[in-house]
Structures are given as structure tokens and as C-alpha cells.
Amino acid sequence: MTQSALRAKLIECAHRLRHRGPDWSGYQLFCKNLDANDQLAAALGMGPLAITGVKAAVTQPAMHAIAHERLAIVDPESGAQPLWAQAQPKKPGYMEMTEGEIVVAANGEIYNYRELYAELEAAGCKYEPRTGSDCEVIIPMVKKYGLVKACEKLRGMFGFVVFDRRSGEYGAARDHIGITSLYVGWGIDGSLWFSSELKAIAVDCARLEQFKPGHCWSSKKGDYEQWYQPTWLTRTTLPSDPCDYSKLRAVFEQAVERRMMSDVPWGVLLSGGLDSSLVASVAQRILHRYQRQGQSVAPNTLSGDVDHSSERWMSRLHSFSVGLEGSPDLAAAKKAAEFIGTVHHPYTFTLQEGLDAVKEVIYHLETYDVTTIRAATPMFLMSRKIKAMGVKMVLSGEGADEILAGYLYFHKAPNKTELHAELKDKLSQLYIYDCLRANKSTMAWGLEARVPFLDQDFLEVAMNIDPEEKMIKVHDKDERGIARIEKYIMRKAFDTPDDPYLPDNILWRQKEQFSDGVGYGWIDALRDHADAMVTDQQFSVAKHRFPFNPPRTKEAYYYRDIFSSLFPSASAAETIPVANSIACSTERALSWDASFRNRADQSGRSVGVHVAAYDANFDIEADKKKAEESLRKQHATKPKA
């Protein structure tokens, strides 16, 4: 492909991602590898770092192309991407680096970038960055350690591509859990494509898949390589560490503080449940500490100086919640915000507003998974209002349930072996469900969600705790007479009566899944709407129309139909490996209780322990049985020829 043709295609694809990065666009084509004359040529404006001449662009082929749509949160002034390696002084103690030798385009945040620069300097490989972007640290890290070892040292959420212009090798990597979305596609001409979202490359690729979390891919190997191999994932025996509440609390507070790194206004999502309330409470305490130290925000620059661009906004912490009028989450969030002391912004939506947004939600989320769409729609609507206030980043509580056995179906876990296996499976699937929802429903409006519970160091502590400590035993009481309900160890770690983080009615509130907590009427409205939109005839042939993951309910059919109209290829559908679930479980948990078999719905109310549980007549197969009965009656009354 000529340079001009490839550039046009690059811009076309990148434009489909501009909602993720509305602040600036960067495009770069590479026609050859870096050679000895390139540094001088670039300085004169004639080399590969300069604009290609018009005639050459029409006739010369291009080898590679990188585009970046930027959401500016750290270093808004100079951190535009793609990022180019800066030539380093030829002095002892500095890294050997040629101008433009390595190029990176990254989506996400590297929270420990200052520590990594210090580590490089201590190793005699000092690197003076061109920008203040946290992502530029990827360049010297890859240079010194290689792609796999570099990723092992990063603490953050990221999806990035890197190109070594000396060797011509390139690679890509995704964070440990898949917090930041990333896809890979293969063109019929043998080309390889990477993109933050499916929509940018779906038209041009014959095969598509979600990039594996905790992995990198290199052109040298032509395959994935796993870089994230924590002890809790690789060990062959059950974890046995006793729960150290002080340690658990300290590592979580560190995780929250890391994610407060920002040069723009930010806030917290606050549903009033345990997870988001703890995030908000800890963030508020840290913000107060900064203020006592004469700072309004966390220092982000390498020198430790504070960027005061968000100082006025961050004099107080702002929190946000969403729900139907009178929903459980809005009421609980109001109580939590009053206790914590945030400037709280509750948003309501109507059932019709939610239903109107479903198609757009599916377009942005690129999924047809039922529970993801249920929960994402209110989050999608809220994110638009948050962005309208000038906020670009929020802290959120995703991940706690998968680490601490927070879902209500864990009440039925038969033993700690099963419980721990389920937690590992749930974490391995987060990139398909909750992380996908949190990332894409917010980034649809150029709002970044950061998730402290999925911090690597927090995971290392929490997932190595003896899973017996996470078993739900409602009849066992502690010294305060409190039952061991879901996420007990996290609640207990922050149960400090002399200096409370949260009031007891929030700290010990029963788990509400987000799609339930915004108002029970929301899920019921979705079901009713789908029943009106999907005929019995359509549903009866669902397995023929959708042989891969055929929908089991009319609601699922409704979402799948929309998804197929937006992303018609079979390969696109296969990026979402949907399985049967009870209240967000994996299929493993369906065997835990006989009552789960015909109640395999993703709502928390499908589990009998919920205070607003579905009654005993609830049946996941109801739509199928209704459609079959309707068609049977039609055939029975049809006149014979």
C-alpha cells in the first residue's frame, strides 16, 4: 500500500476511536528502518521524522503506521502521541538512545513511572524524557529490559504498541487484567492490526479477537507471550496466608493514591455500596493529607512539583451516582457522600431514556452480553453528564467482587477450593465483562475510569489470603456480633470505630449489582421491551440465526440482533464467549445449588439470598417455552389444505 493510501486508511480507522481521545490526533507512517544517516536527516527536516514529500507519498510503499487519539490527563501540554525516543546525552550514566529509535503509542496510565525513571538512573541508564507523559517511560523500559520484562515492572492500566526502528521489530502489550481494552485483527492480505476498540478494524480484518490480558505480542516470535504470572495464579496449592487487616487496608490505600495522579479535574463514582464508598473515603482522606501538606493535587512531574491546573476543582472531592428516581443506589450514595464529605452529584434517568440508549451502548461496548448491557447503560448516561462538567477521570470500584467473593451466589460456595477456583476464573474473564463495561461506557464520552481494586500489588495480597477467610458464613459472628457476610475481610479491614471510614449502614450493606442497584424496574423494563420487540417466531429460530452462542431469552436475542447489525461478521461475535451464569457467576457455580439450574439470570435477585429475590416461579427458559407454546397453537389452528 502506498503511503498516501495507508495514511488515508489510518485516519479513517482512527476517526472511529475519536470519542476515546477527543483532545488531539497523531498519525505516523514508517517507510524504512532507522539507519545511521537518519538522525542528521531528521535534524535537517529531511528524514523519517519529517513529513514525506507529496510525490513519494503517492508512489512509495509504507511498512507500518501508528495512529493515536489522545485523552489528555497527565501532561496535557506536551504529551501528544505517538511518543518518540529522545536522543540521550553521550555521557556516563545515560542510556544509549538514538533520536526516534523507539516509537510508542499507548492508551492508559503508568502509575509508577517516576519510580521507573529512578530505577533506570540507579542502574546507570538514565533517560531524560521528551515529555511529561507517564507513558513515555515505556520507551527506555523496553530498550533496557525487552518487552516482557518491561511489562512486569509496569504498574498501571494500558494497551500499547511499540516499534523499534533500528531492528524493524514491533510488538503490543495489554495490562495484567485487561482493564484497558485492546483488540488484534488479521487482514486477508496478511496484515496485522491492533486497536483499542473493535469498530476501528472490524471492516478490514477477516479474523478478530480480544488481545489477551497479561500478555504481549512480538513480531519476532509471531505469537503471544504471557508476562503476568503472579504467585496466586501460578501456584499449585491453595493460598494459606492469614488475613492481615492492617496490611490489606494499607495496600488498598496505596492503590487508591496511585490512581489520583492527574493534571485535570477528576472525581469518584459513588453507588453507595461498599466498593465505591471505600474508594471515595480513602481518596478523600488522601486529598485532605495533600491539602494539609500545602498541595491540592498529587504531584505528577518528575521533579515533584505540583501542576495546579485542577487546584480549584480539587479543593473538594466530587462524587457521582446514577439511578432511577427512588433507586437503592441513589439513596445509599447520598448517605455515603454526606458522611465522607464529597460534593455529590446524583443523576437520574428515566426508563425511556435508558431504552433509547441501548443501541448506542451496544455500539460503544461492542458486546451482546446481557448483564454488561444492563449495567453499562446507566453508566453510559452518567458518564456523559460527568464529562459535561469538565471531568476527565473518575475512580471506580470494579474488581472487588471477583477478588473478595462479593457476589451473592458465593453464599452457596460449597468449600474454599471451589470458591478460590471461581475467583481465579472470574478474574480471568473480567476483560470480557466488567472491565469492558467500565472502560468503554466511560470512554464513549472521553472519560477515563481507574480501578484501585485491580491494582497488581493489592491483588497479590488479597488473592494469597486463605480462601477460607472469604467463605460466607452468615451464622458465624465476630467479636462485634457481625456476621461473616460477603467481602467480610474487606469490611473488617476498614471497620475502625475510633476513626471510621464509613458508617455501619454502608460498611455492612448487602451487595447490589450495579444493574439492580440503579433501580429494580430497569431490568424489568428491558425484559418487557425485548418481549415487545422480538416475536415468538423470531425467537424460535434463534439457534439457526445465531449458531454461535445462541440467545436463551428474548432480551438476549434483542441485544444480539442489534450487535449483528453493527458488527455483522462471525469473527466479531466470537470476541464475546458468553456462557450460562447465575448472578454474574461462571458456569462452574451453576452446580453449587439445585435451584440455580433454571434461574441462570445475571441479576443478583436470581439468587435466593437477596432481600428482593425473584420468587420460586422464575424460570430462565420462560421465553423459550412461551415461544414454543405459541407456535404450537398456531400450527394446531392453521387450516388444512
XYZ file of C-alpha atoms in Angstrom:
641
model
C 0.000 0.000 0.000
C 1.347 3.456 -0.856
C 1.962 5.989 1.877
C -0.980 8.140 0.841
C -3.373 5.177 0.713
C -2.207 3.841 4.071
C -2.418 7.269 5.682
C -5.984 7.673 4.442
C -6.896 4.254 5.856
C -5.126 5.074 9.143
C -7.098 8.291 9.581
C -10.346 6.543 8.657
C -9.811 3.851 11.301
C -8.603 6.267 13.975
C -11.603 8.528 13.432
C -13.838 5.731 14.727
C -11.985 5.990 18.050
C -12.077 9.757 18.479
C -14.650 9.526 21.256
C -11.888 7.887 23.338
C -9.387 10.653 22.646
C -11.027 13.927 21.603
C -8.096 16.154 22.618
C -5.625 15.546 19.768
C -4.780 13.162 16.936
C -1.368 11.826 15.940
C -0.565 9.844 12.789
C 2.778 8.430 11.704
C 3.882 6.257 8.793
C 7.172 4.366 8.627
C 8.718 3.660 5.229
C 12.005 2.114 6.319
C 14.028 1.185 9.366
C 16.279 3.660 11.125
C 19.815 3.914 9.696
C 22.988 5.817 10.567
C 22.060 8.859 8.486
C 18.554 9.297 9.873
C 19.426 11.335 12.963
C 21.196 14.030 10.932
C 18.476 13.972 8.279
C 15.794 14.399 10.919
C 17.610 17.375 12.383
C 17.568 18.966 8.917
C 13.883 18.155 8.476
C 14.508 15.650 5.712
C 14.410 12.244 7.420
C 11.751 9.815 8.601
C 10.771 12.189 11.421
C 9.830 14.790 8.831
C 6.777 14.919 6.567
C 7.093 12.745 3.474
C 7.087 14.584 0.159
C 3.851 14.517 -1.853
C 5.368 12.636 -4.810
C 6.921 9.980 -2.578
C 3.671 9.568 -0.677
C 1.885 8.634 -3.879
C 4.439 6.089 -5.080
C 6.468 4.748 -2.158
C 5.127 1.883 -0.037
C 4.842 2.212 3.743
C 5.855 -0.564 6.132
C 3.948 0.369 9.274
C 1.519 3.002 10.518
C 0.529 4.196 14.005
C -2.375 6.456 14.950
C -3.296 7.819 18.360
C -6.403 9.661 19.555
C -5.477 11.363 22.800
C -7.359 11.950 26.014
C -5.043 14.344 27.857
C -4.975 13.654 31.606
C -1.264 13.683 32.523
C 0.847 16.410 30.905
C -1.893 17.871 28.666
C 0.558 20.379 27.144
C 3.320 18.184 25.741
C 2.293 14.540 25.972
C 0.886 14.109 22.445
C 1.411 10.690 20.840
C 2.886 8.661 19.206
C 5.837 9.169 21.546
C 9.355 9.158 20.085
C 12.556 8.234 21.879
C 14.674 11.254 22.665
C 18.421 11.069 21.948
C 20.289 10.964 25.261
C 23.489 12.815 26.150
C 26.580 10.787 25.386
C 27.717 10.824 28.998
C 28.429 8.148 31.598
C 25.266 7.033 33.392
C 22.934 7.747 30.476
C 21.151 5.224 28.315
C 22.345 4.899 24.738
C 19.411 6.069 22.678
C 19.202 7.391 19.119
C 16.656 10.048 18.219
C 13.411 8.347 17.205
C 14.846 4.876 17.736
C 11.730 3.573 19.513
C 8.151 4.745 18.975
C 5.235 4.051 21.334
C 1.506 4.692 21.185
C -0.216 3.902 24.464
C -3.696 4.071 25.932
C -3.888 4.122 29.709
C -1.707 5.135 32.625
C 1.632 4.018 34.087
C 1.252 4.963 37.749
C 4.819 4.152 38.826
C 6.603 5.971 36.001
C 8.585 8.211 38.344
C 9.891 5.192 40.263
C 10.838 3.508 36.997
C 12.839 6.531 35.821
C 14.646 6.466 39.177
C 15.335 2.743 38.786
C 16.820 3.310 35.333
C 19.058 6.071 36.636
C 20.239 3.911 39.539
C 21.151 1.210 37.017
C 23.296 3.664 35.018
C 20.664 4.026 32.282
C 19.276 7.473 32.949
C 16.714 8.654 30.415
C 15.663 12.278 30.032
C 12.120 12.230 28.625
C 10.905 14.425 25.823
C 7.512 14.937 27.503
C 5.890 14.720 30.907
C 3.693 11.830 29.772
C 3.738 8.854 32.118
C 3.640 6.556 29.073
C 6.998 7.742 27.709
C 8.704 5.588 30.337
C 7.739 2.555 28.220
C 10.424 3.578 25.688
C 13.521 3.243 27.925
C 11.996 0.289 29.782
C 11.590 -1.701 26.574
C 15.069 -0.651 25.458
C 16.699 -1.916 28.668
C 14.603 -4.924 29.619
C 12.788 -6.069 26.492
C 9.024 -6.183 26.135
C 8.201 -8.974 28.599
C 10.420 -7.810 31.477
C 9.382 -4.191 30.923
C 5.702 -5.106 31.285
C 6.431 -6.995 34.503
C 7.707 -3.769 36.047
C 4.835 -1.526 34.950
C 2.073 -0.746 37.427
C -0.959 0.570 35.655
C -3.673 0.028 33.081
C -2.536 0.025 29.485
C -2.701 -1.201 25.937
C 0.211 -0.123 23.765
C 2.123 -0.786 20.566
C 5.871 -0.283 20.306
C 8.086 -0.122 17.215
C 11.866 -0.486 17.245
C 13.001 1.394 14.154
C 16.539 0.003 14.278
C 15.572 -3.665 14.109
C 12.199 -3.229 12.426
C 10.573 -5.327 15.175
C 7.265 -4.307 16.709
C 5.047 -5.511 19.494
C 1.978 -4.858 21.585
C 1.013 -5.436 25.211
C -2.019 -5.275 27.469
C -2.242 -4.765 31.212
C -2.439 -7.630 33.681
C -6.245 -7.953 33.903
C -7.430 -6.239 30.736
C -8.639 -3.008 32.331
C -7.834 -1.122 29.141
C -9.445 -2.549 26.028
C -7.294 -3.862 23.158
C -8.043 -5.931 20.049
C -5.958 -7.647 17.420
C -7.034 -8.417 13.873
C -5.634 -10.221 10.845
C -6.277 -8.945 7.332
C -6.742 -11.275 4.367
C -3.546 -9.821 2.888
C -1.506 -10.963 5.903
C -1.525 -7.573 7.626
C -1.740 -7.310 11.411
C -3.871 -4.674 13.147
C -4.084 -3.531 16.770
C -6.815 -1.258 18.084
C -8.345 -0.110 21.364
C -11.782 -0.968 20.022
C -13.238 -3.468 17.577
C -15.020 -0.869 15.442
C -11.774 0.631 14.140
C -10.591 -2.577 12.445
C -13.661 -4.823 12.058
C -14.230 -3.885 8.415
C -10.634 -4.590 7.360
C -9.942 -7.815 9.262
C -11.066 -11.335 8.463
C -10.235 -12.578 11.950
C -10.635 -10.656 15.193
C -10.054 -11.315 18.872
C -9.648 -9.507 22.143
C -5.953 -9.182 22.950
C -5.103 -11.473 25.866
C -4.698 -9.631 29.186
C -1.327 -10.001 30.868
C 0.288 -10.883 27.540
C 2.443 -9.211 24.954
C 2.850 -9.984 21.268
C 6.049 -9.535 19.281
C 6.756 -9.692 15.571
C 9.927 -11.604 16.372
C 8.008 -14.520 17.887
C 4.815 -14.004 15.926
C 2.767 -15.051 18.925
C 1.635 -14.131 22.427
C 3.862 -14.386 25.467
C 2.458 -14.206 28.994
C 4.171 -11.588 31.120
C 1.771 -11.517 34.105
C 2.400 -14.596 36.237
C 1.633 -13.708 39.876
C 2.047 -16.257 42.637
C -1.700 -16.611 43.193
C -2.172 -17.585 39.546
C 0.769 -19.956 39.145
C 0.786 -21.760 42.498
C -0.497 -25.340 42.517
C -1.744 -25.288 46.111
C -4.417 -23.201 47.771
C -3.304 -19.883 49.293
C -2.747 -20.111 53.017
C -1.862 -16.598 54.216
C -3.911 -15.466 57.222
C -5.727 -12.200 56.647
C -3.716 -9.248 57.952
C -6.340 -6.499 58.101
C -3.814 -3.693 58.520
C -1.802 -4.898 55.521
C -4.943 -5.270 53.393
C -6.019 -1.740 54.303
C -2.577 -0.241 53.637
C -2.105 -1.842 50.203
C -5.581 -0.706 49.142
C -4.896 2.862 50.265
C -1.685 2.776 48.214
C -3.683 1.572 45.204
C -6.127 4.469 45.510
C -3.354 7.035 45.907
C -1.551 5.799 42.789
C -4.694 6.444 40.763
C -5.116 10.021 41.953
C -2.325 11.021 39.536
C -3.901 13.701 37.312
C -3.352 17.159 35.862
C -7.064 17.664 35.142
C -10.274 17.625 37.223
C -11.340 14.189 38.434
C -13.872 12.603 40.752
C -15.217 9.320 42.108
C -18.149 7.126 41.127
C -20.234 6.501 44.228
C -23.072 3.969 44.199
C -23.339 3.777 47.972
C -22.167 0.171 48.013
C -19.087 -0.986 49.871
C -16.604 -0.889 46.984
C -17.190 2.588 45.574
C -17.710 4.024 49.059
C -14.341 2.732 50.248
C -12.646 4.176 47.169
C -14.280 7.555 47.817
C -13.499 7.534 51.542
C -9.831 6.665 51.058
C -9.458 9.230 48.247
C -10.975 11.904 50.472
C -8.531 11.143 53.284
C -5.564 11.283 50.928
C -6.791 14.544 49.416
C -7.072 16.035 52.907
C -3.479 14.948 53.585
C -2.297 16.684 50.421
C -4.097 19.828 51.487
C -2.511 19.747 54.935
C 0.851 19.499 53.167
C 0.050 22.553 51.049
C -0.944 20.635 47.923
C -4.299 20.487 46.176
C -3.486 17.540 43.951
C -0.919 14.771 43.739
C 2.473 15.745 42.311
C 2.820 14.319 38.803
C 6.001 15.796 37.389
C 9.367 14.117 37.791
C 10.607 16.985 39.928
C 7.704 16.530 42.346
C 6.292 19.966 41.502
C 2.523 20.226 41.510
C 0.529 21.151 38.433
C -2.176 23.500 39.751
C -4.429 23.283 36.683
C -7.032 21.333 38.655
C -6.417 23.037 42.001
C -9.659 24.977 42.155
C -11.784 21.952 41.283
C -9.923 19.616 43.623
C -10.254 21.774 46.705
C -13.080 19.306 47.428
C -13.683 15.789 46.156
C -16.640 15.422 43.785
C -18.691 12.215 43.612
C -21.274 10.986 41.107
C -24.117 8.477 41.189
C -26.903 7.406 38.839
C -30.233 5.637 39.141
C -33.934 5.708 38.529
C -35.883 8.040 40.775
C -36.020 6.424 44.215
C -33.448 3.712 43.432
C -31.425 1.948 46.176
C -28.099 3.288 44.900
C -29.144 6.946 44.884
C -30.330 6.756 48.486
C -27.234 4.892 49.674
C -24.870 7.164 47.720
C -26.403 10.252 49.317
C -25.755 8.835 52.793
C -22.200 7.845 51.911
C -21.421 11.238 50.371
C -22.756 13.097 53.420
C -20.552 11.027 55.709
C -17.421 11.212 53.541
C -17.909 14.906 52.776
C -17.843 14.886 48.973
C -19.567 17.375 46.698
C -22.140 14.928 45.426
C -23.861 14.939 42.041
C -26.767 12.464 41.802
C -28.136 11.876 38.312
C -31.437 10.255 37.457
C -32.573 8.707 34.218
C -35.961 7.513 33.048
C -36.749 4.060 31.737
C -37.368 5.528 28.299
C -34.018 7.333 28.284
C -32.334 4.062 29.132
C -34.181 2.112 26.456
C -33.404 4.795 23.868
C -29.685 4.465 24.612
C -29.379 0.668 24.299
C -28.342 0.585 20.636
C -25.694 3.252 21.176
C -24.448 1.388 24.252
C -24.031 -1.798 22.234
C -22.159 0.139 19.549
C -19.701 1.551 22.068
C -19.339 -1.589 24.197
C -19.110 -3.981 21.249
C -20.853 -6.753 23.167
C -24.176 -8.544 23.342
C -23.664 -9.886 26.870
C -26.863 -9.312 28.844
C -25.526 -8.238 32.234
C -22.887 -5.987 30.660
C -25.505 -4.055 28.685
C -27.868 -3.852 31.661
C -25.179 -2.310 33.865
C -23.457 -0.244 31.179
C -26.484 1.763 30.079
C -26.863 3.799 33.306
C -23.065 4.174 33.474
C -23.006 5.367 29.861
C -25.677 8.006 30.577
C -23.932 9.156 33.766
C -20.558 9.423 32.015
C -21.967 11.884 29.517
C -23.140 14.169 32.320
C -19.842 13.859 34.179
C -17.849 14.800 31.077
C -20.133 17.793 30.535
C -18.869 19.135 33.880
C -15.286 19.157 32.585
C -14.207 15.989 34.424
C -11.877 13.628 32.535
C -11.141 10.898 35.064
C -13.027 9.020 37.772
C -12.112 6.366 40.313
C -14.401 3.346 40.348
C -14.938 0.210 42.428
C -14.791 -2.579 39.831
C -12.984 -5.794 40.724
C -13.713 -6.168 44.427
C -16.363 -8.858 43.985
C -14.071 -11.024 41.868
C -11.246 -10.814 44.405
C -13.191 -10.987 47.670
C -16.145 -13.260 46.772
C -18.624 -10.412 46.808
C -21.394 -11.725 44.567
C -24.430 -13.147 46.302
C -24.083 -16.548 44.649
C -20.929 -17.068 46.734
C -23.292 -17.768 49.648
C -23.689 -21.183 48.004
C -19.975 -21.953 47.544
C -19.547 -25.498 48.898
C -15.940 -25.141 50.074
C -12.876 -22.944 49.837
C -11.360 -24.918 46.948
C -14.383 -24.246 44.762
C -14.548 -20.639 45.903
C -10.914 -19.907 45.048
C -11.179 -21.615 41.666
C -14.237 -19.495 40.888
C -12.403 -16.294 41.891
C -9.499 -17.137 39.573
C -11.899 -17.855 36.722
C -13.803 -14.633 37.366
C -10.630 -12.556 37.333
C -9.516 -14.179 34.094
C -12.801 -13.130 32.466
C -13.023 -9.542 33.708
C -11.734 -8.200 30.403
C -14.806 -9.638 28.653
C -17.337 -8.236 31.118
C -16.811 -5.694 33.922
C -13.558 -4.175 32.670
C -15.009 -3.898 29.180
C -18.089 -2.165 30.594
C -16.187 0.234 32.841
C -13.677 1.181 30.152
C -15.965 1.580 27.164
C -19.078 3.072 28.778
C -16.948 5.909 30.170
C -14.530 6.292 27.249
C -17.533 6.636 24.939
C -17.520 10.236 26.203
C -13.773 10.709 26.711
C -13.899 9.893 30.427
C -11.310 7.548 31.951
C -12.255 5.120 34.749
C -9.481 3.910 37.069
C -9.959 0.861 39.286
C -7.924 0.614 42.532
C -9.167 -2.879 43.436
C -7.392 -4.285 40.368
C -4.018 -2.898 41.399
C -1.342 -5.585 40.953
C 0.021 -5.235 44.475
C -3.462 -5.326 46.030
C -4.228 -8.459 44.019
C -1.016 -10.085 45.211
C -2.013 -9.581 48.857
C -5.753 -10.259 48.599
C -5.549 -13.321 46.327
C -2.961 -15.025 48.516
C -5.204 -14.918 51.582
C -6.555 -18.292 52.665
C -9.883 -18.557 50.787
C -11.479 -19.940 53.945
C -11.417 -16.326 55.144
C -13.609 -15.364 52.156
C -16.248 -18.050 52.731
C -19.642 -16.553 53.586
C -20.884 -17.818 56.958
C -23.866 -15.764 57.994
C -24.312 -17.722 61.236
C -20.744 -17.043 62.397
C -20.377 -13.789 64.348
C -17.234 -11.833 65.192
C -16.430 -10.062 68.458
C -18.793 -7.206 67.498
C -21.582 -9.652 66.761
C -21.298 -9.075 62.996
C -21.932 -11.963 60.620
C -19.344 -13.065 58.056
C -21.248 -11.790 55.025
C -19.844 -11.275 51.519
C -16.492 -9.378 51.405
C -16.215 -9.657 55.170
C -12.426 -9.305 55.279
C -12.500 -6.016 53.353
C -15.282 -4.658 55.532
C -13.392 -5.733 58.648
C -10.151 -4.130 57.423
C -11.917 -0.768 57.316
C -14.031 -1.303 60.432
C -12.225 1.254 62.605
C -14.788 2.617 65.101
C -12.393 5.191 66.567
C -11.781 6.723 63.132
C -14.490 5.337 60.834
C -14.069 5.294 57.081
C -17.789 4.674 56.553
C -20.969 4.470 58.624
C -22.020 0.945 59.568
C -25.099 1.007 57.332
C -22.802 1.455 54.307
C -19.848 -0.604 55.501
C -22.110 -3.603 56.120
C -24.678 -3.028 53.314
C -25.670 -6.116 51.281
C -24.150 -6.427 47.828
C -26.181 -4.824 44.996
C -25.127 -5.492 41.419
C -24.980 -2.188 39.554
C -27.781 -3.120 37.146
C -30.015 -3.890 40.166
C -28.927 -1.012 42.368
C -29.847 1.690 39.839
C -33.466 0.540 40.266
C -35.094 -2.883 40.031
C -37.520 -1.509 37.430
C -34.646 -1.102 34.950
C -34.126 -4.812 34.325
C -37.858 -5.470 34.268
C -38.281 -2.696 31.666
C -35.553 -4.191 29.486
C -37.221 -7.589 29.590
C -40.634 -6.135 28.740
C -39.195 -4.053 25.892
C -37.396 -7.053 24.415
C -40.572 -9.128 24.671
C -42.377 -6.495 22.608
C -39.581 -6.195 20.043
C -38.860 -9.897 19.466
C -41.616 -12.132 18.135
C -42.091 -15.745 19.126
C -41.334 -16.716 15.532
C -38.007 -14.850 15.570
C -37.017 -16.337 18.897
C -37.938 -19.879 17.869
C -35.224 -19.863 15.182
C -32.580 -18.114 17.295
C -30.218 -21.084 17.252
C -30.281 -21.138 13.452
C -29.723 -17.420 13.019
C -27.065 -17.290 15.725
C -25.364 -20.703 15.844
C -22.507 -19.286 17.939
C -23.772 -18.527 21.466
C -27.496 -18.677 20.584
C -29.508 -16.360 22.857
C -31.559 -18.064 25.570
C -34.008 -15.226 26.224
C -35.759 -12.594 24.164
C -33.713 -9.943 25.952
C -30.510 -11.669 24.830
C -31.911 -12.021 21.292
C -32.739 -8.309 21.189
C -29.152 -7.346 22.067
C -27.668 -9.904 19.681
C -29.813 -8.611 16.834
C -28.545 -5.053 17.394
C -24.935 -6.231 17.711
C -25.171 -8.166 14.436
C -26.494 -5.117 12.618
C -23.487 -3.112 13.819
C -20.807 -5.833 13.606
C -22.055 -8.430 11.120
C -19.015 -10.703 10.888
C -18.941 -14.056 12.668
C -15.465 -13.181 13.942
C -16.836 -10.116 15.734
C -19.457 -12.233 17.509
C -16.772 -14.660 18.636
C -14.971 -11.946 20.630
C -17.688 -12.405 23.291
C -17.656 -16.004 24.614
C -20.904 -15.835 26.572
C -21.746 -18.679 28.966
C -24.599 -19.515 31.321
C -24.480 -17.563 34.568
C -26.271 -17.109 37.859
C -25.906 -13.531 39.131
C -22.621 -12.993 37.218
C -21.085 -16.371 38.030
C -19.125 -18.614 35.703
C -20.748 -21.894 34.636
C -18.853 -23.638 37.445
C -21.152 -22.136 40.084
C -24.353 -23.429 38.474
C -23.584 -26.797 40.060
C -23.385 -25.340 43.561
C -27.130 -25.359 44.188
C -30.020 -27.229 42.548
C -32.114 -24.036 42.495
C -29.603 -22.360 40.155
C -30.361 -24.597 37.169
C -33.423 -22.751 35.841
C -32.595 -19.416 37.441
C -29.476 -18.687 35.402
C -30.081 -14.945 35.115
C -27.344 -12.363 35.674
C -29.325 -10.282 38.169
C -28.388 -10.631 41.830
C -32.084 -11.159 42.549
C -31.880 -14.586 40.891
C -30.028 -15.809 43.994
C -32.427 -16.680 46.772
C -30.413 -14.908 49.479
C -31.183 -11.430 48.054
C -33.682 -9.428 50.112
C -35.607 -8.721 46.872
C -35.076 -12.139 45.290
C -37.169 -13.435 42.401
C -39.899 -15.788 43.519
C -39.720 -19.542 43.106
C -41.570 -19.396 39.780
C -38.771 -17.520 37.993
C -37.518 -19.576 35.026
C -34.752 -18.559 32.625
C -36.357 -20.796 29.983
C -39.694 -18.949 30.160
C -39.219 -17.122 26.821
C -38.318 -20.339 25.044
C -41.291 -22.215 26.491
C -43.652 -19.359 25.667
C -42.436 -19.176 22.060
C -42.748 -22.937 21.598
C -46.272 -22.937 23.027
C -47.313 -20.007 20.834
C -46.022 -21.687 17.690
C -47.637 -24.995 18.680
C -51.002 -23.262 18.971
C -50.502 -21.514 15.631
C -49.823 -24.828 13.890
C -52.754 -26.510 15.664
C -55.253 -23.870 14.474
C -53.840 -23.497 10.956
C -56.471 -24.741 8.419
C -55.504 -27.827 6.464
C -55.195 -27.590 2.682
